Amino acid sequence: MRDFAVCAGLLSAAMDDQWMFDGPASERTASELGAVVALIEATMPEGAGRQVMVWRIDTKVAQRDLLHRARFQRDPRLARTAAARAEALAAECRAMIPS
């Protein structure tokens, strides 16, 4: 359940970033986010909603910061590193979604 909550936060941050910079990609990410939310709902025990939301929000904030560095970092090497890390994290989540 925690892994799904973390992925929801990661994908939510990615979707927000894509809305601003890559609209069509945001539609795919929105679909992936929906799948992860369904997995959360299927595995979440009663009363765990607050903890799940904390995991999602904390992860979204961290991923949003990483994406911000990827877009606006003045040092190109650091920007590339941040972008690669953000994409790797999102790819791990996408791999968890059943096809």
GROMACS .gro file of C-alpha atoms in nm:
model
   99
    1MET     CA    1   0.000   0.000   0.000
    2ARG     CA    2   0.282   0.243   0.087
    3ASP     CA    3   0.450   0.183  -0.250
    4PHE     CA    4   0.126   0.263  -0.430
    5ALA     CA    5   0.078   0.580  -0.223
    6VAL     CA    6   0.432   0.692  -0.302
    7CYS     CA    7   0.371   0.624  -0.671
    8ALA     CA    8   0.050   0.826  -0.660
    9GLY     CA    9   0.248   1.120  -0.526
   10LEU     CA   10   0.519   1.080  -0.790
   11LEU     CA   11   0.275   1.051  -1.077
   12SER     CA   12   0.065   1.340  -0.948
   13ALA     CA   13   0.372   1.567  -0.948
   14ALA     CA   14   0.468   1.446  -1.295
   15MET     CA   15   0.117   1.513  -1.423
   16ASP     CA   16   0.120   1.867  -1.283
   17ASP     CA   17   0.455   1.932  -1.450
   18GLN     CA   18   0.328   1.790  -1.778
   19TRP     CA   19   0.015   2.008  -1.769
   20MET     CA   20   0.247   2.309  -1.789
   21PHE     CA   21   0.508   2.175  -2.031
   22ASP     CA   22   0.375   1.869  -2.218
   23GLY     CA   23  -0.005   1.858  -2.229
   24PRO     CA   24  -0.050   1.532  -2.424
   25ALA     CA   25   0.179   1.341  -2.186
   26SER     CA   26  -0.034   1.456  -1.893
   27GLU     CA   27  -0.328   1.255  -2.027
   28ARG     CA   28  -0.127   0.932  -2.019
   29THR     CA   29   0.002   1.011  -1.671
   30ALA     CA   30  -0.351   1.089  -1.552
   31SER     CA   31  -0.457   0.743  -1.664
   32GLU     CA   32  -0.159   0.585  -1.484
   33LEU     CA   33  -0.240   0.785  -1.172
   34GLY     CA   34  -0.596   0.656  -1.185
   35ALA     CA   35  -0.468   0.298  -1.200
   36VAL     CA   36  -0.242   0.353  -0.900
   37VAL     CA   37  -0.525   0.513  -0.702
   38ALA     CA   38  -0.739   0.207  -0.778
   39LEU     CA   39  -0.458  -0.013  -0.642
   40ILE     CA   40  -0.444   0.199  -0.326
   41GLU     CA   41  -0.818   0.167  -0.279
   42ALA     CA   42  -0.801  -0.210  -0.331
   43THR     CA   43  -0.525  -0.263  -0.075
   44MET     CA   44  -0.586   0.007   0.185
   45PRO     CA   45  -0.712  -0.118   0.520
   46GLU     CA   46  -0.991   0.071   0.689
   47GLY     CA   47  -0.864   0.374   0.877
   48ALA     CA   48  -0.539   0.408   0.679
   49GLY     CA   49  -0.657   0.698   0.464
   50ARG     CA   50  -0.476   0.966   0.663
   51GLN     CA   51  -0.140   0.785   0.646
   52VAL     CA   52  -0.183   0.716   0.275
   53MET     CA   53  -0.249   1.087   0.214
   54VAL     CA   54   0.064   1.182   0.412
   55TRP     CA   55   0.276   0.949   0.196
   56ARG     CA   56   0.122   1.086  -0.121
   57ILE     CA   57   0.167   1.452  -0.028
   58ASP     CA   58   0.521   1.413   0.106
   59THR     CA   59   0.626   1.230  -0.210
   60LYS     CA   60   0.451   1.477  -0.439
   61VAL     CA   61   0.632   1.769  -0.274
   62ALA     CA   62   0.970   1.596  -0.308
   63GLN     CA   63   0.908   1.498  -0.671
   64ARG     CA   64   0.783   1.847  -0.754
   65ASP     CA   65   1.111   1.985  -0.617
   66LEU     CA   66   1.311   1.739  -0.826
   67LEU     CA   67   1.115   1.831  -1.140
   68HIS     CA   68   1.163   2.200  -1.063
   69ARG     CA   69   1.539   2.145  -1.043
   70ALA     CA   70   1.527   1.951  -1.370
   71ARG     CA   71   1.356   2.241  -1.546
   72PHE     CA   72   1.516   2.545  -1.387
   73GLN     CA   73   1.859   2.444  -1.254
   74ARG     CA   74   2.123   2.669  -1.408
   75ASP     CA   75   2.390   2.399  -1.402
   76PRO     CA   76   2.306   2.172  -1.700
   77ARG     CA   77   2.468   1.867  -1.541
   78LEU     CA   78   2.259   1.903  -1.224
   79ALA     CA   79   1.946   1.962  -1.433
   80ARG     CA   80   2.009   1.644  -1.632
   81THR     CA   81   2.073   1.447  -1.314
   82ALA     CA   82   1.748   1.571  -1.158
   83ALA     CA   83   1.553   1.493  -1.477
   84ALA     CA   84   1.701   1.143  -1.499
   85ARG     CA   85   1.619   1.071  -1.134
   86ALA     CA   86   1.263   1.202  -1.169
   87GLU     CA   87   1.206   0.986  -1.476
   88ALA     CA   88   1.359   0.679  -1.313
   89LEU     CA   89   1.128   0.711  -1.013
   90ALA     CA   90   0.823   0.753  -1.237
   91ALA     CA   91   0.933   0.455  -1.450
   92GLU     CA   92   0.950   0.234  -1.140
   93CYS     CA   93   0.590   0.330  -1.065
   94ARG     CA   94   0.473   0.270  -1.420
   95ALA     CA   95   0.626  -0.077  -1.401
   96MET     CA   96   0.400  -0.157  -1.103
   97ILE     CA   97   0.081  -0.089  -1.299
   98PRO     CA   98  -0.078  -0.407  -1.436
   99SER     CA   99  -0.128  -0.395  -1.811
   0.00000   0.00000   0.00000
